[in-house]
Amino acid sequence: MKNRIQELRRERKIRQEDLAEAVGVTRQTIISLENGRYNASLVLAHRLARYFDMQIEDVFLFDEEE
């Protein structure tokens, strides 16, 4: 699953550490999400979407063929 976390974070000039702290994960988790090595749980996806004041579908790009 692809996501826009890095793009959204950079647009808003948010450090990985600050985003991680705000949503209750480690910086390593944010790095793994941004690099596509980790898929967020539904709870984490919801926290991230809320943090960016967006819908989950606007942060995470679902490809049904994957």
PDB file of C-alpha atoms in Angstrom:
ATOM      1  CA  MET A   1       0.000   0.000   0.000  1.00  0.00           C
ATOM      2  CA  LYS A   2       1.352   3.386  -0.944  1.00  0.00           C
ATOM      3  CA  ASN A   3       0.969   6.462   1.203  1.00  0.00           C
ATOM      4  CA  ARG A   4       1.546  10.199   1.097  1.00  0.00           C
ATOM      5  CA  ILE A   5       3.046  10.549   4.572  1.00  0.00           C
ATOM      6  CA  GLN A   6       6.429  11.840   3.468  1.00  0.00           C
ATOM      7  CA  GLU A   7       4.854  14.283   1.000  1.00  0.00           C
ATOM      8  CA  LEU A   8       2.374  15.606   3.583  1.00  0.00           C
ATOM      9  CA  ARG A   9       5.020  15.823   6.280  1.00  0.00           C
ATOM     10  CA  ARG A  10       7.416  17.765   4.058  1.00  0.00           C
ATOM     11  CA  GLU A  11       4.693  20.144   2.828  1.00  0.00           C
ATOM     12  CA  ARG A  12       3.993  21.028   6.448  1.00  0.00           C
ATOM     13  CA  LYS A  13       7.690  21.067   7.451  1.00  0.00           C
ATOM     14  CA  ILE A  14       7.161  18.402  10.123  1.00  0.00           C
ATOM     15  CA  ARG A  15      10.109  16.333  11.304  1.00  0.00           C
ATOM     16  CA  GLN A  16       9.783  12.544  11.413  1.00  0.00           C
ATOM     17  CA  GLU A  17      10.436  12.653  15.153  1.00  0.00           C
ATOM     18  CA  ASP A  18       7.615  15.124  15.739  1.00  0.00           C
ATOM     19  CA  LEU A  19       5.132  13.146  13.665  1.00  0.00           C
ATOM     20  CA  ALA A  20       6.120   9.915  15.412  1.00  0.00           C
ATOM     21  CA  GLU A  21       5.617  11.467  18.832  1.00  0.00           C
ATOM     22  CA  ALA A  22       2.264  12.962  17.846  1.00  0.00           C
ATOM     23  CA  VAL A  23       0.840   9.615  16.714  1.00  0.00           C
ATOM     24  CA  GLY A  24       2.523   7.457  19.358  1.00  0.00           C
ATOM     25  CA  VAL A  25       5.082   5.492  17.345  1.00  0.00           C
ATOM     26  CA  THR A  26       8.848   5.526  16.884  1.00  0.00           C
ATOM     27  CA  ARG A  27      10.696   7.521  14.258  1.00  0.00           C
ATOM     28  CA  GLN A  28      11.736   4.175  12.752  1.00  0.00           C
ATOM     29  CA  THR A  29       8.066   3.334  12.183  1.00  0.00           C
ATOM     30  CA  ILE A  30       7.567   6.603  10.293  1.00  0.00           C
ATOM     31  CA  ILE A  31      10.661   5.869   8.200  1.00  0.00           C
ATOM     32  CA  SER A  32       9.379   2.362   7.417  1.00  0.00           C
ATOM     33  CA  LEU A  33       5.952   3.715   6.461  1.00  0.00           C
ATOM     34  CA  GLU A  34       7.465   6.347   4.185  1.00  0.00           C
ATOM     35  CA  ASN A  35       9.675   3.772   2.493  1.00  0.00           C
ATOM     36  CA  GLY A  36       6.821   1.313   1.987  1.00  0.00           C
ATOM     37  CA  ARG A  37       8.371  -1.374   4.192  1.00  0.00           C
ATOM     38  CA  TYR A  38       5.525  -1.301   6.711  1.00  0.00           C
ATOM     39  CA  ASN A  39       1.751  -1.061   6.410  1.00  0.00           C
ATOM     40  CA  ALA A  40       0.006   0.893   9.119  1.00  0.00           C
ATOM     41  CA  SER A  41      -2.609  -0.717  11.299  1.00  0.00           C
ATOM     42  CA  LEU A  42      -6.090   0.720  11.007  1.00  0.00           C
ATOM     43  CA  VAL A  43      -5.602   2.520  14.319  1.00  0.00           C
ATOM     44  CA  LEU A  44      -2.324   4.096  13.194  1.00  0.00           C
ATOM     45  CA  ALA A  45      -3.773   4.991   9.791  1.00  0.00           C
ATOM     46  CA  HIS A  46      -6.631   6.753  11.565  1.00  0.00           C
ATOM     47  CA  ARG A  47      -4.234   8.650  13.849  1.00  0.00           C
ATOM     48  CA  LEU A  48      -2.124   9.775  10.901  1.00  0.00           C
ATOM     49  CA  ALA A  49      -5.153  10.888   8.902  1.00  0.00           C
ATOM     50  CA  ARG A  50      -6.497  12.804  11.899  1.00  0.00           C
ATOM     51  CA  TYR A  51      -3.077  14.404  12.454  1.00  0.00           C
ATOM     52  CA  PHE A  52      -3.065  15.695   8.868  1.00  0.00           C
ATOM     53  CA  ASP A  53      -6.792  16.587   9.112  1.00  0.00           C
ATOM     54  CA  MET A  54      -7.585  14.309   6.177  1.00  0.00           C
ATOM     55  CA  GLN A  55      -9.510  11.156   5.381  1.00  0.00           C
ATOM     56  CA  ILE A  56      -7.589   7.861   5.552  1.00  0.00           C
ATOM     57  CA  GLU A  57      -8.111   7.429   1.793  1.00  0.00           C
ATOM     58  CA  ASP A  58      -6.362  10.750   1.193  1.00  0.00           C
ATOM     59  CA  VAL A  59      -3.243   9.641   3.084  1.00  0.00           C
ATOM     60  CA  PHE A  60      -3.140   5.962   2.113  1.00  0.00           C
ATOM     61  CA  LEU A  61      -3.527   4.989  -1.529  1.00  0.00           C
ATOM     62  CA  PHE A  62      -5.202   1.596  -1.808  1.00  0.00           C
ATOM     63  CA  ASP A  63      -4.502  -0.512  -4.876  1.00  0.00           C
ATOM     64  CA  GLU A  64      -6.874  -3.449  -4.894  1.00  0.00           C
ATOM     65  CA  GLU A  65      -4.547  -5.397  -7.201  1.00  0.00           C
ATOM     66  CA  GLU A  66      -1.680  -5.417  -4.677  1.00  0.00           C
TER      67      GLU A  66
END
